[in-house]
mmCIF file of C-alpha atoms in Angstrom:
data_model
loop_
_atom_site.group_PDB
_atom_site.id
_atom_site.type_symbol
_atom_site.label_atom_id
_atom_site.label_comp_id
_atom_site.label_asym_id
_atom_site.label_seq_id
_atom_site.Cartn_x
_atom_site.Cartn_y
_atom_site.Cartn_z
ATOM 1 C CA UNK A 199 -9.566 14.287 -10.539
ATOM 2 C CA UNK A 200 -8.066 10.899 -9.788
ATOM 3 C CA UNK A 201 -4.286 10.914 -8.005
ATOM 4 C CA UNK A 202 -1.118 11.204 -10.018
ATOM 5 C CA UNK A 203 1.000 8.748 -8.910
ATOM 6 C CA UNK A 204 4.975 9.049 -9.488
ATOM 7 C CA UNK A 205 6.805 6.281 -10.844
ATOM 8 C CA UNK A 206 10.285 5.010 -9.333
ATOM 9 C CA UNK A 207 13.581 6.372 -10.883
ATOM 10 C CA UNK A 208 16.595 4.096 -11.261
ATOM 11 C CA UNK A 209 19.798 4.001 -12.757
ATOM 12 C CA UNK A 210 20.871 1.670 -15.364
ATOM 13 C CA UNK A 211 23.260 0.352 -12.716
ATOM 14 C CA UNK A 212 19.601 -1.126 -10.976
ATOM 15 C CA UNK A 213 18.631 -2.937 -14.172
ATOM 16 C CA UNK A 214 18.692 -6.440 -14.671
ATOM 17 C CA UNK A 215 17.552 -8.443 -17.071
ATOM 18 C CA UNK A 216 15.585 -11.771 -15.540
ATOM 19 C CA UNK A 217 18.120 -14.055 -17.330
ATOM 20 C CA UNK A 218 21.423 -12.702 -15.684
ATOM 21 C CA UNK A 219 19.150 -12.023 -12.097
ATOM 22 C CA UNK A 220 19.321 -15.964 -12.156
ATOM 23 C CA UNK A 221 22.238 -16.371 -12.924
ATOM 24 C CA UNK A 222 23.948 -13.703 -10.323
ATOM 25 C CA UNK A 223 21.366 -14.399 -7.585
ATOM 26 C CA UNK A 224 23.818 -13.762 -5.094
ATOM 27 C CA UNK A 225 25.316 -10.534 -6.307
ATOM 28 C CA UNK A 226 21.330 -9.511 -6.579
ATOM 29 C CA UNK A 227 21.024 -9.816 -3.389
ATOM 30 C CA UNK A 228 24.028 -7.785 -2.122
ATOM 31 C CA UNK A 229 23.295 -4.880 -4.673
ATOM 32 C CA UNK A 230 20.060 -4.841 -3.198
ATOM 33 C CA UNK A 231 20.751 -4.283 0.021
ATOM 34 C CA UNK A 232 22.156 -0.696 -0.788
ATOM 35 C CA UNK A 233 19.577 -0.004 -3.531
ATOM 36 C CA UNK A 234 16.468 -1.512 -4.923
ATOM 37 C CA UNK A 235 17.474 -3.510 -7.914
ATOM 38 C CA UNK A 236 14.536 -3.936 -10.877
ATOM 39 C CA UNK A 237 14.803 -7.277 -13.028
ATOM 40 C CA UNK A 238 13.432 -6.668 -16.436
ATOM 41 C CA UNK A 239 11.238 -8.789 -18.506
ATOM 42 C CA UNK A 240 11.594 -8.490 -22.624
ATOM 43 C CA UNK A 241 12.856 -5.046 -21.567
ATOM 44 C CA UNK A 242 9.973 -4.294 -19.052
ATOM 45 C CA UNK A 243 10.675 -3.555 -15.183
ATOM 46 C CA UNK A 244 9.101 -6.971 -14.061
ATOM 47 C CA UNK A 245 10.137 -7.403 -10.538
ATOM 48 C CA UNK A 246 11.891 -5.316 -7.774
ATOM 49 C CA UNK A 247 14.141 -6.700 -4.906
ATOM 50 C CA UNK A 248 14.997 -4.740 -1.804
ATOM 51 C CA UNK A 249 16.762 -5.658 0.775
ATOM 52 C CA UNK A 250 14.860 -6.117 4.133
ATOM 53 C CA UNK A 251 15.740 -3.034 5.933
ATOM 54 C CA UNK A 252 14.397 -0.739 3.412
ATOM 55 C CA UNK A 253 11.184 -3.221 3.122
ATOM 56 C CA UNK A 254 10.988 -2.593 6.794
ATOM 57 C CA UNK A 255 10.721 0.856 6.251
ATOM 58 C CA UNK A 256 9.057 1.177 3.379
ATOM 59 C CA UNK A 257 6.486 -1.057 5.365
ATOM 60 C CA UNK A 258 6.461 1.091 8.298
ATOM 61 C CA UNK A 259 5.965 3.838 5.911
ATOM 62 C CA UNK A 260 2.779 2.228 4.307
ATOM 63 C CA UNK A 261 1.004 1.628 8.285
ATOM 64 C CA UNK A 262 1.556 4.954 9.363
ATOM 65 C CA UNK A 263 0.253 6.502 6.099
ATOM 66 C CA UNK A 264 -2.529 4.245 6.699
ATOM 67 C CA UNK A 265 -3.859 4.997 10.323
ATOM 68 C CA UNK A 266 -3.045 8.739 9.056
ATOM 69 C CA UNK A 267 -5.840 8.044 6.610
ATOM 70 C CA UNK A 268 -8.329 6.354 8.397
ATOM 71 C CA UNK A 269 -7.651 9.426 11.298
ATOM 72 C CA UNK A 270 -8.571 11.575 8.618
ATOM 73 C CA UNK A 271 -11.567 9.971 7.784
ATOM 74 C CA UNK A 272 -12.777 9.193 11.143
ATOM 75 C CA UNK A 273 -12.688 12.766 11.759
ATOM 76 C CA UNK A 274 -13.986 13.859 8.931
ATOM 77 C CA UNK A 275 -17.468 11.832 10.119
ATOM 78 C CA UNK A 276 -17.382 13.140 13.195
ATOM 79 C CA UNK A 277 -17.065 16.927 12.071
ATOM 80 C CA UNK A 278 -20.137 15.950 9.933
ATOM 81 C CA UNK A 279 -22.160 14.740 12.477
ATOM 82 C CA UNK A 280 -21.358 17.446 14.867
ATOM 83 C CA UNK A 281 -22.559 19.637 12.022
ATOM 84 C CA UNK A 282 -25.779 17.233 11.563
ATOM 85 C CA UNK A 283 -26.005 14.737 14.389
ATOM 86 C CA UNK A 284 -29.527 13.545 12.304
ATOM 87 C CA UNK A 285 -27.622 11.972 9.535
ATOM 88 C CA UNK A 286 -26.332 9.546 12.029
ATOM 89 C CA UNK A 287 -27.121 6.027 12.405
ATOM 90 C CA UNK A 288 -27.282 4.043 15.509
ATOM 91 C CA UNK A 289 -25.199 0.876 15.451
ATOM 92 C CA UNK A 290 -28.293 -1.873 15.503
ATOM 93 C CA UNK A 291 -29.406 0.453 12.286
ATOM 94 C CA UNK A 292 -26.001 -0.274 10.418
ATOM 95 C CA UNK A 293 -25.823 -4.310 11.589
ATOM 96 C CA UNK A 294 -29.221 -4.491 10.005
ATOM 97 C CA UNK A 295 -29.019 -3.190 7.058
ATOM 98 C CA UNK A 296 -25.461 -4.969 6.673
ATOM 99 C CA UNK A 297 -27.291 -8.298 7.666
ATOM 100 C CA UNK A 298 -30.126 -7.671 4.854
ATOM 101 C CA UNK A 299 -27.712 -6.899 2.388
ATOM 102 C CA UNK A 300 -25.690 -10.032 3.386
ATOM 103 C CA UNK A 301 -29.074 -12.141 3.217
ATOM 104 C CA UNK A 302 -30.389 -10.772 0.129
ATOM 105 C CA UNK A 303 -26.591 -11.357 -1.670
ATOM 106 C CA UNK A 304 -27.223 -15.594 -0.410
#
């Protein structure tokens, strides 16, 4: 089952065609520091500007999210290995086997 991902909404207010984005950099830029704006192509969402604050967030967003998931994870192995602690490998075991692989792939 493979993740549904939700696209964007926008108003046609946050459309702009690539042609008048050149021409109106400038009033891009202001719209989209309020809202993202999205600059079609051949009537296609191409591109999306945003001003920096909401990048800044949106980035901030994306790291957390992140370390969330590789929390998750992490624990995840250890909850297995507490269950098993056989199916563990020491550390000299998974640097060799990384090294073959690495050798072999030359």
């Amino acid at each position: 089952m493979g993740i549904v991902v939700e696209k964007p909404s926008f108003t046609a207010d946050q459309l702009i065609s690539a042609s008048n984005a050149a021409k109106n950099f400038g009033e891009l830029r202001k719209k989209a520091k309020n809202l993202p704006q999205f600059i079609t192509d051949n009537g296609e969402v191409d591109t999306v500007v945003v001003g920096y604050d909401y990048f800044e967030k949106m980035y901030a967003r994306l790291k957390e999210l992140e370390a969330k998931e590789e929390a998750f994870i992490l624990q995840e192995r250890i909850n297995r290995l507490d269950k098993d602690p056989s199916a563990g490998m020491s550390w000299r075991s998974v640097r060799r086997s990384g090294q073959e692989e690495n050798e072999s792939s030359i």
